[in-house]
mmCIF file of C-alpha atoms in Angstrom:
data_model
loop_
_atom_site.group_PDB
_atom_site.id
_atom_site.type_symbol
_atom_site.label_atom_id
_atom_site.label_comp_id
_atom_site.label_asym_id
_atom_site.label_seq_id
_atom_site.Cartn_x
_atom_site.Cartn_y
_atom_site.Cartn_z
ATOM 1 C CA VAL A 1 -0.885 -9.824 6.013
ATOM 2 C CA ARG A 2 0.164 -9.146 9.636
ATOM 3 C CA LEU A 3 -2.732 -7.138 10.270
ATOM 4 C CA TRP A 4 -4.745 -9.619 9.235
ATOM 5 C CA ALA A 5 -2.578 -12.194 11.890
ATOM 6 C CA VAL A 6 -3.194 -9.905 14.117
ATOM 7 C CA TYR A 7 -6.851 -9.638 13.311
ATOM 8 C CA GLY A 8 -7.378 -13.379 13.537
ATOM 9 C CA PHE A 9 -5.828 -14.534 16.826
ATOM 10 C CA LEU A 10 -7.557 -11.772 18.394
ATOM 11 C CA LEU A 11 -10.710 -12.923 17.265
ATOM 12 C CA CYS A 12 -9.735 -16.612 17.326
ATOM 13 C CA PRO A 13 -7.191 -16.156 20.872
ATOM 14 C CA GLU A 14 -7.363 -20.312 21.278
ATOM 15 C CA GLU A 15 -5.395 -20.609 17.806
ATOM 16 C CA LEU A 16 -2.653 -19.488 20.114
ATOM 17 C CA SER A 17 -2.088 -23.090 20.540
ATOM 18 C CA GLN A 18 -0.950 -24.295 17.920
ATOM 19 C CA PRO A 19 2.000 -24.965 16.919
ATOM 20 C CA GLY A 20 3.859 -21.967 15.910
ATOM 21 C CA ALA A 21 0.921 -19.089 16.404
ATOM 22 C CA VAL A 22 2.928 -17.744 19.658
ATOM 23 C CA GLU A 23 5.994 -16.928 17.908
ATOM 24 C CA LEU A 24 3.737 -15.501 14.880
ATOM 25 C CA LEU A 25 2.345 -13.068 16.846
ATOM 26 C CA VAL A 26 4.790 -12.458 19.167
ATOM 27 C CA ALA A 27 6.785 -11.479 15.555
ATOM 28 C CA VAL A 28 4.209 -9.685 14.063
ATOM 29 C CA LEU A 29 3.628 -7.679 16.887
ATOM 30 C CA ARG A 30 7.353 -6.032 16.638
ATOM 31 C CA GLY A 31 6.734 -4.382 14.104
ATOM 32 C CA MET A 32 3.563 -1.816 15.382
ATOM 33 C CA TYR A 33 2.215 -1.251 18.325
ATOM 34 C CA VAL A 34 -1.281 0.164 16.746
ATOM 35 C CA LEU A 35 -3.268 -1.458 14.968
ATOM 36 C CA PRO A 36 -5.827 0.767 12.615
ATOM 37 C CA VAL A 37 -9.264 -1.080 12.825
ATOM 38 C CA TYR A 38 -11.428 1.324 10.060
ATOM 39 C CA ALA A 39 -10.987 4.844 8.859
ATOM 40 C CA ASP A 40 -9.246 6.633 11.417
ATOM 41 C CA TYR A 41 -10.251 4.223 14.363
ATOM 42 C CA SER A 42 -7.502 1.920 16.060
ATOM 43 C CA ILE A 43 -6.561 0.084 18.528
ATOM 44 C CA LEU A 44 -3.752 -0.854 21.075
ATOM 45 C CA PRO A 45 -3.124 -5.267 19.667
ATOM 46 C CA HIS A 46 -0.481 -5.098 22.982
ATOM 47 C CA THR A 47 -2.797 -4.074 25.462
ATOM 48 C CA GLU A 48 -6.152 -6.486 23.866
ATOM 49 C CA PHE A 49 -3.198 -9.281 24.057
ATOM 50 C CA GLU A 50 -2.754 -8.915 27.853
ATOM 51 C CA ALA A 51 -5.595 -10.913 29.912
ATOM 52 C CA GLU A 52 -5.695 -12.580 33.411
ATOM 53 C CA ALA A 53 -4.004 -15.673 33.904
ATOM 54 C CA LYS A 54 -6.419 -17.358 34.027
ATOM 55 C CA VAL A 55 -7.740 -16.585 30.870
ATOM 56 C CA VAL A 56 -4.516 -16.840 28.258
ATOM 57 C CA ALA A 57 -4.479 -20.411 29.976
ATOM 58 C CA ARG A 58 -8.030 -20.849 28.106
ATOM 59 C CA TRP A 59 -6.418 -19.420 25.287
ATOM 60 C CA ILE A 60 -3.265 -21.041 25.364
ATOM 61 C CA ALA A 61 -3.119 -24.703 26.932
ATOM 62 C CA LYS A 62 0.467 -25.244 27.318
ATOM 63 C CA LYS A 63 1.825 -23.597 30.786
ATOM 64 C CA GLU A 64 4.709 -22.677 30.238
ATOM 65 C CA ASP A 65 3.687 -21.262 26.800
ATOM 66 C CA ALA A 66 0.809 -19.845 29.401
ATOM 67 C CA LYS A 67 3.536 -18.584 31.629
ATOM 68 C CA ARG A 68 5.532 -16.742 29.071
ATOM 69 C CA PHE A 69 2.825 -15.422 27.273
ATOM 70 C CA PRO A 70 2.358 -11.640 29.559
ATOM 71 C CA GLY A 71 6.683 -10.913 29.319
ATOM 72 C CA LEU A 72 6.477 -12.082 25.076
ATOM 73 C CA ILE A 73 3.992 -9.031 24.835
ATOM 74 C CA ARG A 74 5.065 -6.957 27.401
ATOM 75 C CA GLU A 75 8.337 -7.692 25.410
ATOM 76 C CA SER A 76 7.419 -6.941 21.991
ATOM 77 C CA ARG A 77 5.673 -3.582 22.741
ATOM 78 C CA LEU A 78 9.121 -1.752 23.788
ATOM 79 C CA ALA A 79 11.013 -3.357 20.642
ATOM 80 C CA ALA A 80 7.930 -1.917 18.490
ATOM 81 C CA PHE A 81 8.469 1.116 19.870
ATOM 82 C CA ARG A 82 12.148 1.125 19.287
ATOM 83 C CA HIS A 83 12.568 -0.691 16.348
ATOM 84 C CA ALA A 84 9.470 -0.269 14.285
ATOM 85 C CA PRO A 85 9.759 3.659 13.028
ATOM 86 C CA ALA A 86 13.334 3.694 12.215
ATOM 87 C CA ALA A 87 13.074 0.573 10.274
ATOM 88 C CA ARG A 88 9.481 1.639 8.343
ATOM 89 C CA ALA A 89 11.306 4.752 7.731
ATOM 90 C CA SER A 90 13.682 3.432 6.056
ATOM 91 C CA ALA A 91 11.276 1.385 4.596
ATOM 92 C CA ARG A 92 9.370 4.689 3.414
ATOM 93 C CA ALA A 93 12.337 6.146 1.321
ATOM 94 C CA SER A 94 13.291 3.081 -0.231
ATOM 95 C CA LEU A 95 10.028 3.122 -1.364
ATOM 96 C CA CYS A 96 10.640 6.181 -2.850
ATOM 97 C CA THR A 97 13.389 5.425 -4.683
ATOM 98 C CA LYS A 98 11.371 2.557 -6.440
ATOM 99 C CA LEU A 99 8.617 4.134 -7.138
ATOM 100 C CA SER A 100 11.177 7.501 -8.467
ATOM 101 C CA LEU A 101 12.869 4.773 -11.046
ATOM 102 C CA LEU A 102 9.362 2.804 -11.818
ATOM 103 C CA LEU A 103 8.285 6.187 -13.291
ATOM 104 C CA SER A 104 11.487 6.936 -14.967
ATOM 105 C CA HIS A 105 10.982 3.600 -17.052
ATOM 106 C CA ALA A 106 7.160 4.050 -17.310
ATOM 107 C CA LEU A 107 8.253 7.662 -18.994
ATOM 108 C CA ASP A 108 10.472 6.309 -21.561
ATOM 109 C CA SER A 109 8.429 3.394 -22.438
ATOM 110 C CA PRO A 110 4.831 3.467 -21.439
ATOM 111 C CA THR A 111 5.089 -0.102 -23.743
ATOM 112 C CA SER A 112 6.874 -1.770 -20.884
ATOM 113 C CA LEU A 113 4.166 -0.646 -18.724
ATOM 114 C CA ALA A 114 2.602 -4.499 -18.801
ATOM 115 C CA SER A 115 5.932 -6.071 -17.962
ATOM 116 C CA ARG A 116 5.923 -4.142 -14.790
ATOM 117 C CA LEU A 117 2.865 -3.810 -13.728
ATOM 118 C CA PRO A 118 3.009 -7.046 -11.526
ATOM 119 C CA THR A 119 6.131 -5.379 -9.531
ATOM 120 C CA LEU A 120 4.085 -1.388 -10.055
ATOM 121 C CA VAL A 121 1.057 -2.373 -7.963
ATOM 122 C CA ALA A 122 3.050 -4.468 -6.011
ATOM 123 C CA THR A 123 5.104 -1.246 -4.869
ATOM 124 C CA LEU A 124 1.842 1.183 -4.966
ATOM 125 C CA GLN A 125 0.118 -1.176 -2.264
ATOM 126 C CA LEU A 126 3.606 -1.200 -0.349
ATOM 127 C CA THR A 127 3.107 2.321 -0.387
ATOM 128 C CA ARG A 128 -0.743 1.938 1.329
ATOM 129 C CA ALA A 129 0.294 0.080 3.969
ATOM 130 C CA GLU A 130 3.465 2.735 4.770
ATOM 131 C CA VAL A 131 1.100 5.498 4.619
ATOM 132 C CA GLU A 132 -1.806 3.410 6.824
ATOM 133 C CA TRP A 133 1.293 2.549 9.404
ATOM 134 C CA TRP A 134 2.312 6.473 9.238
ATOM 135 C CA VAL A 135 -1.243 7.105 9.859
ATOM 136 C CA SER A 136 -1.945 4.913 12.685
ATOM 137 C CA HIS A 137 1.381 5.507 14.303
ATOM 138 C CA ALA A 138 2.559 9.303 13.774
ATOM 139 C CA GLY A 139 1.567 10.638 17.608
ATOM 140 C CA ALA A 140 1.027 7.735 19.014
ATOM 141 C CA ALA A 141 2.792 6.547 21.979
ATOM 142 C CA PRO A 142 0.705 4.005 24.606
ATOM 143 C CA LYS A 143 1.198 4.319 28.514
ATOM 144 C CA GLU A 144 2.573 1.094 28.487
ATOM 145 C CA VAL A 145 5.674 2.323 27.419
ATOM 146 C CA PRO A 146 7.812 3.781 30.042
ATOM 147 C CA LEU A 147 8.843 7.544 30.037
ATOM 148 C CA ARG A 148 12.036 8.072 28.715
ATOM 149 C CA GLU A 149 11.231 5.747 25.992
ATOM 150 C CA ARG A 150 9.061 7.631 24.921
ATOM 151 C CA GLU A 151 10.506 10.891 25.677
ATOM 152 C CA ALA A 152 13.777 9.448 23.533
ATOM 153 C CA LEU A 153 11.861 8.839 20.350
ATOM 154 C CA ASP A 154 13.038 10.542 17.070
ATOM 155 C CA ARG A 155 10.107 12.792 15.933
ATOM 156 C CA SER A 156 12.168 13.203 12.709
ATOM 157 C CA LEU A 157 11.234 9.648 12.065
ATOM 158 C CA PHE A 158 7.888 10.806 11.447
ATOM 159 C CA ASP A 159 8.455 13.704 8.684
ATOM 160 C CA PRO A 160 5.655 13.789 6.752
ATOM 161 C CA ALA A 161 8.023 14.688 3.736
ATOM 162 C CA THR A 162 8.923 11.214 2.697
ATOM 163 C CA VAL A 163 5.297 10.235 2.965
ATOM 164 C CA GLN A 164 3.852 13.690 0.758
ATOM 165 C CA ALA A 165 6.841 11.937 -1.677
ATOM 166 C CA LEU A 166 5.182 7.957 -1.734
ATOM 167 C CA LEU A 167 1.795 10.315 -2.731
ATOM 168 C CA ARG A 168 3.053 12.326 -5.185
ATOM 169 C CA TYR A 169 4.748 8.842 -6.780
ATOM 170 C CA ALA A 170 2.097 7.419 -6.767
ATOM 171 C CA CYS A 171 -0.383 10.042 -7.917
ATOM 172 C CA LEU A 172 2.196 9.987 -11.123
ATOM 173 C CA LEU A 173 1.713 6.773 -11.762
ATOM 174 C CA ARG A 174 -1.417 6.096 -11.475
ATOM 175 C CA ARG A 175 -2.683 9.234 -14.606
ATOM 176 C CA LEU A 176 0.412 7.352 -15.982
ATOM 177 C CA VAL A 177 -1.646 4.031 -16.052
ATOM 178 C CA LEU A 178 -5.013 6.368 -17.195
ATOM 179 C CA ARG A 179 -3.239 7.770 -19.935
ATOM 180 C CA GLU A 180 -1.082 5.485 -21.811
ATOM 181 C CA ALA A 181 -4.680 2.893 -20.702
ATOM 182 C CA PRO A 182 -4.551 1.625 -24.380
ATOM 183 C CA VAL A 183 -1.346 0.821 -24.736
ATOM 184 C CA VAL A 184 -1.251 -1.266 -21.595
ATOM 185 C CA ALA A 185 -3.905 -3.334 -23.033
ATOM 186 C CA SER A 186 -2.983 -3.484 -25.799
ATOM 187 C CA SER A 187 0.395 -4.944 -24.550
ATOM 188 C CA ALA A 188 -1.043 -7.294 -22.040
ATOM 189 C CA GLY A 189 -3.419 -8.805 -24.461
ATOM 190 C CA THR A 190 0.050 -9.573 -26.138
ATOM 191 C CA ARG A 191 1.710 -10.886 -23.081
ATOM 192 C CA LEU A 192 -1.424 -12.749 -21.832
ATOM 193 C CA SER A 193 -2.257 -14.642 -25.746
ATOM 194 C CA VAL A 194 1.679 -15.349 -26.476
ATOM 195 C CA ALA A 195 4.051 -15.110 -23.581
ATOM 196 C CA ARG A 196 2.247 -16.353 -20.707
ATOM 197 C CA LEU A 197 -0.057 -18.707 -22.182
ATOM 198 C CA HIS A 198 3.363 -20.639 -23.350
ATOM 199 C CA VAL A 199 4.509 -20.539 -20.184
ATOM 200 C CA LEU A 200 0.877 -21.878 -19.039
ATOM 201 C CA GLU A 201 1.732 -24.682 -21.431
ATOM 202 C CA GLU A 202 5.052 -25.003 -20.073
ATOM 203 C CA LEU A 203 4.014 -26.187 -16.880
ATOM 204 C CA LEU A 204 0.467 -27.874 -17.366
ATOM 205 C CA SER A 205 3.104 -29.950 -20.161
ATOM 206 C CA GLN A 206 4.741 -30.532 -16.569
ATOM 207 C CA LEU A 207 1.520 -32.121 -14.717
ATOM 208 C CA PRO A 208 -0.235 -34.953 -16.462
ATOM 209 C CA ARG A 209 -0.579 -37.210 -13.415
ATOM 210 C CA GLU A 210 -1.073 -34.676 -11.413
ATOM 211 C CA LYS A 211 -4.215 -33.023 -13.611
ATOM 212 C CA ALA A 212 -5.014 -36.277 -13.620
ATOM 213 C CA ALA A 213 -5.765 -36.513 -9.777
ATOM 214 C CA LEU A 214 -7.336 -32.652 -9.992
ATOM 215 C CA PRO A 215 -10.369 -32.713 -8.877
ATOM 216 C CA PRO A 216 -12.900 -32.513 -11.904
ATOM 217 C CA ARG A 217 -13.818 -28.976 -11.404
ATOM 218 C CA ALA A 218 -9.709 -27.691 -11.481
ATOM 219 C CA GLU A 219 -9.326 -30.432 -14.265
ATOM 220 C CA LEU A 220 -11.850 -28.162 -16.468
ATOM 221 C CA LEU A 221 -10.699 -24.906 -14.831
ATOM 222 C CA LEU A 222 -7.468 -25.666 -16.287
ATOM 223 C CA SER A 223 -7.716 -26.333 -19.579
ATOM 224 C CA GLU A 224 -9.793 -23.859 -19.937
ATOM 225 C CA LEU A 225 -7.941 -21.207 -19.036
ATOM 226 C CA PRO A 226 -5.311 -21.527 -22.364
ATOM 227 C CA VAL A 227 -8.650 -20.698 -24.145
ATOM 228 C CA HIS A 228 -9.710 -17.815 -22.211
ATOM 229 C CA LEU A 229 -5.522 -16.716 -22.648
ATOM 230 C CA ALA A 230 -5.587 -17.164 -26.451
ATOM 231 C CA ALA A 231 -8.845 -14.401 -26.853
ATOM 232 C CA ALA A 232 -7.071 -11.618 -24.183
ATOM 233 C CA ALA A 233 -5.785 -9.686 -27.577
ATOM 234 C CA ALA A 234 -8.775 -9.537 -29.155
ATOM 235 C CA PRO A 235 -10.679 -5.574 -29.141
ATOM 236 C CA ASP A 236 -12.585 -5.147 -26.581
ATOM 237 C CA ALA A 237 -12.159 -8.405 -24.971
ATOM 238 C CA GLN A 238 -13.813 -8.455 -21.518
ATOM 239 C CA LEU A 239 -12.194 -11.321 -18.798
ATOM 240 C CA GLN A 240 -13.977 -10.814 -16.003
ATOM 241 C CA GLY A 241 -14.524 -14.649 -17.070
ATOM 242 C CA LEU A 242 -11.290 -15.188 -16.559
ATOM 243 C CA ARG A 243 -10.903 -13.490 -13.600
ATOM 244 C CA LEU A 244 -13.619 -15.433 -11.967
ATOM 245 C CA ASN A 245 -11.540 -18.605 -13.317
ATOM 246 C CA VAL A 246 -8.828 -17.887 -11.818
ATOM 247 C CA LEU A 247 -10.133 -16.979 -8.354
ATOM 248 C CA ARG A 248 -12.347 -20.999 -8.267
ATOM 249 C CA LEU A 249 -8.748 -22.334 -9.670
ATOM 250 C CA VAL A 250 -7.019 -20.939 -7.009
ATOM 251 C CA TYR A 251 -9.930 -22.277 -4.320
ATOM 252 C CA GLU A 252 -10.099 -25.416 -5.804
ATOM 253 C CA LEU A 253 -5.835 -25.583 -5.381
ATOM 254 C CA SER A 254 -5.614 -24.069 -1.811
ATOM 255 C CA ALA A 255 -8.765 -27.061 -0.566
ATOM 256 C CA ALA A 256 -7.257 -29.920 1.384
ATOM 257 C CA PRO A 257 -7.573 -32.507 -1.531
ATOM 258 C CA CYS A 258 -4.999 -30.359 -3.572
ATOM 259 C CA ALA A 259 -2.034 -30.101 -0.513
ATOM 260 C CA ALA A 260 -1.038 -33.209 -1.205
ATOM 261 C CA LEU A 261 -0.400 -32.804 -4.362
ATOM 262 C CA LEU A 262 1.067 -29.075 -3.804
ATOM 263 C CA ARG A 263 3.654 -30.350 -1.292
ATOM 264 C CA ARG A 264 4.710 -33.201 -4.256
ATOM 265 C CA ALA A 265 3.924 -31.365 -7.963
ATOM 266 C CA GLU A 266 7.167 -27.510 -8.058
ATOM 267 C CA ALA A 267 5.312 -27.184 -11.211
ATOM 268 C CA LEU A 268 2.027 -26.921 -9.369
ATOM 269 C CA ARG A 269 3.258 -24.424 -6.592
ATOM 270 C CA GLN A 270 4.307 -22.424 -9.818
ATOM 271 C CA LEU A 271 1.077 -22.151 -11.134
ATOM 272 C CA LEU A 272 -0.360 -20.348 -8.355
ATOM 273 C CA PRO A 273 1.965 -18.008 -8.642
ATOM 274 C CA GLU A 274 1.335 -17.224 -12.192
ATOM 275 C CA LEU A 275 -2.515 -17.578 -12.174
ATOM 276 C CA HIS A 276 -2.193 -14.280 -9.883
ATOM 277 C CA ARG A 277 -0.093 -12.530 -13.130
ATOM 278 C CA LEU A 278 -2.748 -13.661 -15.684
ATOM 279 C CA SER A 279 -5.872 -11.706 -13.509
ATOM 280 C CA LEU A 280 -3.774 -8.702 -12.830
ATOM 281 C CA LEU A 281 -2.704 -8.663 -16.882
ATOM 282 C CA SER A 282 -6.127 -9.242 -16.960
ATOM 283 C CA SER A 283 -7.254 -6.646 -15.371
ATOM 284 C CA ALA A 284 -4.567 -4.187 -16.912
ATOM 285 C CA ILE A 285 -7.065 -5.230 -20.193
ATOM 286 C CA ASP A 286 -10.307 -3.717 -19.579
ATOM 287 C CA GLN A 287 -10.390 -2.716 -15.463
ATOM 288 C CA PRO A 288 -7.168 0.163 -15.929
ATOM 289 C CA GLN A 289 -8.723 2.484 -13.042
ATOM 290 C CA ARG A 290 -9.887 0.007 -10.677
ATOM 291 C CA LEU A 291 -6.501 -1.374 -11.158
ATOM 292 C CA VAL A 292 -4.879 1.450 -9.749
ATOM 293 C CA ASP A 293 -7.169 2.564 -7.672
ATOM 294 C CA GLU A 294 -7.627 -0.140 -5.485
ATOM 295 C CA ALA A 295 -3.666 0.084 -5.470
ATOM 296 C CA CYS A 296 -3.498 3.603 -4.656
ATOM 297 C CA ASP A 297 -7.022 3.315 -1.845
ATOM 298 C CA LEU A 298 -5.758 5.764 1.039
ATOM 299 C CA SER A 299 -9.057 6.272 2.487
ATOM 300 C CA PRO A 300 -7.081 6.119 5.954
ATOM 301 C CA LEU A 301 -5.437 8.824 5.764
ATOM 302 C CA PHE A 302 -8.507 10.749 4.162
ATOM 303 C CA ALA A 303 -9.957 10.120 6.613
ATOM 304 C CA SER A 304 -8.013 11.347 9.480
ATOM 305 C CA GLU A 305 -8.288 14.929 8.341
ATOM 306 C CA ALA A 306 -5.884 15.907 11.467
ATOM 307 C CA LYS A 307 -2.894 14.169 10.080
ATOM 308 C CA PHE A 308 -3.662 14.847 5.973
ATOM 309 C CA MET A 309 -4.278 18.773 6.836
ATOM 310 C CA GLN A 310 -2.016 19.656 10.288
ATOM 311 C CA ALA A 311 0.992 17.390 9.116
ATOM 312 C CA VAL A 312 0.718 16.126 4.973
ATOM 313 C CA TYR A 313 -1.218 18.694 3.249
ATOM 314 C CA ALA A 314 0.282 21.532 5.534
ATOM 315 C CA GLY A 315 3.725 20.294 4.838
ATOM 316 C CA ALA A 316 3.070 20.343 0.822
ATOM 317 C CA LEU A 317 1.594 23.807 0.890
ATOM 318 C CA SER A 318 4.471 25.369 2.706
ATOM 319 C CA ALA A 319 7.460 22.991 1.168
ATOM 320 C CA ARG A 320 6.034 21.955 -2.601
ATOM 321 C CA PRO A 321 2.918 23.198 -3.333
ATOM 322 C CA SER A 322 2.965 20.979 -6.216
ATOM 323 C CA ASP A 323 2.072 17.819 -4.590
ATOM 324 C CA CYS A 324 -0.940 19.645 -2.965
ATOM 325 C CA VAL A 325 -2.620 18.809 -6.686
ATOM 326 C CA ALA A 326 -1.310 15.367 -6.385
ATOM 327 C CA LEU A 327 -2.471 14.690 -3.025
ATOM 328 C CA LEU A 328 -6.025 16.529 -4.184
ATOM 329 C CA GLU A 329 -6.512 14.045 -6.986
ATOM 330 C CA LEU A 330 -6.236 10.515 -5.378
ATOM 331 C CA ALA A 331 -8.250 12.447 -2.695
ATOM 332 C CA CYS A 332 -10.753 12.884 -4.979
ATOM 333 C CA ALA A 333 -10.266 9.231 -6.359
ATOM 334 C CA GLY A 334 -11.016 8.024 -3.593
ATOM 335 C CA GLY A 335 -13.858 9.002 -2.845
ATOM 336 C CA VAL A 336 -13.329 12.045 0.503
ATOM 337 C CA ARG A 337 -16.156 14.154 1.301
ATOM 338 C CA ARG A 338 -16.823 17.613 -0.940
ATOM 339 C CA PRO A 339 -16.038 20.002 1.970
ATOM 340 C CA LEU A 340 -12.382 18.270 3.102
ATOM 341 C CA VAL A 341 -11.732 19.158 -1.069
ATOM 342 C CA ASP A 342 -13.036 22.304 -1.396
ATOM 343 C CA GLU A 343 -10.910 23.181 2.275
ATOM 344 C CA CYS A 344 -8.065 21.987 0.698
ATOM 345 C CA LEU A 345 -8.577 24.028 -2.546
ATOM 346 C CA GLY A 346 -9.299 27.143 -0.594
ATOM 347 C CA ARG A 347 -6.096 26.920 1.005
ATOM 348 C CA LEU A 348 -4.298 25.959 -1.939
ATOM 349 C CA SER A 349 -5.789 29.126 -3.657
ATOM 350 C CA GLY A 350 -4.656 31.495 -0.920
ATOM 351 C CA ARG A 351 -0.637 29.661 -1.384
ATOM 352 C CA PHE A 352 -0.946 30.587 -4.762
ATOM 353 C CA SER A 353 -1.903 34.277 -4.439
ATOM 354 C CA GLU A 354 0.803 34.450 -1.904
ATOM 355 C CA LEU A 355 3.589 33.086 -3.737
ATOM 356 C CA LEU A 356 2.481 35.283 -6.891
ATOM 357 C CA SER A 357 1.595 38.013 -4.526
ATOM 358 C CA GLN A 358 5.448 37.114 -3.310
ATOM 359 C CA THR A 359 7.049 36.933 -6.787
ATOM 360 C CA LEU A 360 5.930 40.362 -8.357
ATOM 361 C CA ALA A 361 6.915 42.187 -4.812
ATOM 362 C CA ALA A 362 10.438 40.853 -5.187
ATOM 363 C CA LEU A 363 10.364 41.888 -9.277
ATOM 364 C CA SER A 364 9.037 45.685 -7.738
ATOM 365 C CA SER A 365 11.234 45.330 -5.403
ATOM 366 C CA ARG A 366 14.386 45.070 -7.557
ATOM 367 C CA ARG A 367 12.933 47.451 -10.731
ATOM 368 C CA SER A 368 12.964 49.618 -7.557
ATOM 369 C CA GLY A 369 15.900 49.709 -6.839
ATOM 370 C CA SER A 370 15.125 47.850 -2.905
ATOM 371 C CA LEU A 371 17.316 45.028 -3.132
ATOM 372 C CA GLY A 372 17.653 45.375 0.883
ATOM 373 C CA SER A 373 14.631 45.655 1.731
ATOM 374 C CA VAL A 374 13.080 43.126 4.513
ATOM 375 C CA ALA A 375 10.661 40.416 3.648
ATOM 376 C CA PRO A 376 7.167 39.649 5.663
ATOM 377 C CA PRO A 377 7.287 37.265 8.670
ATOM 378 C CA GLY A 378 6.259 34.155 6.444
ATOM 379 C CA ALA A 379 7.206 35.353 2.856
ATOM 380 C CA GLU A 380 9.836 33.841 0.869
ATOM 381 C CA ALA A 381 13.070 34.996 0.772
ATOM 382 C CA SER A 382 13.456 36.228 -2.257
ATOM 383 C CA MET A 383 11.933 36.314 -5.852
ATOM 384 C CA GLN A 384 14.494 32.564 -6.431
ATOM 385 C CA ALA A 385 12.519 30.803 -3.318
ATOM 386 C CA ALA A 386 9.133 31.911 -4.313
ATOM 387 C CA LEU A 387 9.132 31.705 -8.753
ATOM 388 C CA PRO A 388 10.333 27.483 -8.689
ATOM 389 C CA LYS A 389 7.599 27.300 -6.795
ATOM 390 C CA LEU A 390 5.231 28.740 -8.126
ATOM 391 C CA CYS A 391 5.748 27.345 -11.905
ATOM 392 C CA ALA A 392 5.920 24.496 -10.612
ATOM 393 C CA LEU A 393 2.124 24.301 -8.640
ATOM 394 C CA ALA A 394 1.049 25.912 -12.255
ATOM 395 C CA ALA A 395 2.301 23.359 -13.884
ATOM 396 C CA ALA A 396 0.990 21.075 -11.451
ATOM 397 C CA LEU A 397 -2.552 22.538 -12.336
ATOM 398 C CA ASP A 398 -1.893 22.172 -16.448
ATOM 399 C CA GLN A 399 -1.781 18.457 -16.050
ATOM 400 C CA SER A 400 -4.393 17.980 -13.677
ATOM 401 C CA PRO A 401 -7.274 16.384 -14.170
ATOM 402 C CA PRO A 402 -10.268 18.553 -13.675
#
């Protein structure tokens, strides 16, 4: 949402004349100093808003606001560079904890995946957003930021280890949802046809007057929803129609004629998030792979081969080679080009051979009694260091799809 706010003001800068628009833009720009556009191409958003006074005057009608605008942009750039990296590093660490808990609960009780699906998808989407922020900002330092600020930046805030952990958890959760798809679909179907149907009927029972005031199309869509939900538990249910009706209904309720009704009726406002839940649960029934693939789409990371290969993948090869399997799985699911996958597989094969050789060399050394021999540069210090990585990598390869 924050990115789209900036995109919108870049495309229609005259909207900055609207009440609160400048404050909204400045608040958003305090959280970023690079704006991704497509794949690994990005721009500096603050620079895009730096214009001559006469241009700013065309954007912002009030003279006082137009005069303050350049200073606000400069201040927000400096604030973003100073504070955003630490805030986003903290967010990535919190997401690692959240994903770990979700994975633990899902492994203990796969049937709970359906009830936790909204939280799971939202957390995966946040993970994607944090990884995309890291991709666009790692190594970036706008020249407009004072040199002393650029030199004082803590580079450890961009450590790829947390990104690596986020991708590992995302891959494991994706794999679990796909493996337990029949269980998730059955549980989601039951929830739609029983629990969510009951919630929907309760909300509709509180809207007799509001329903009568709705546009005819919206009233018809509302009346058909319970019928769709009641059929959700049927074997091989196809729920594209339900999702299309939800989309149409959200459009109708968001249109200008319904604005007054939304402000007046609490139950009608509660209906909007409920419609989102219904759409999400229905996707878990007949489109589970599309659901998790969209939530785990990390194409900006894989498009930036330098940051992926030299930072994330290289770090995983060295510290935790088993994570390379998760990275490759997400890359293949995202349609990464074949040469990059082949290169990753080649480096992973080399690392596997290296760990195996180090383990065998350490074992041979113990058998011959030369425990004090010096390992070659770059080698693992001991068999205790190499063997766990080798076993974890072998286990990850065994559990991964072809």
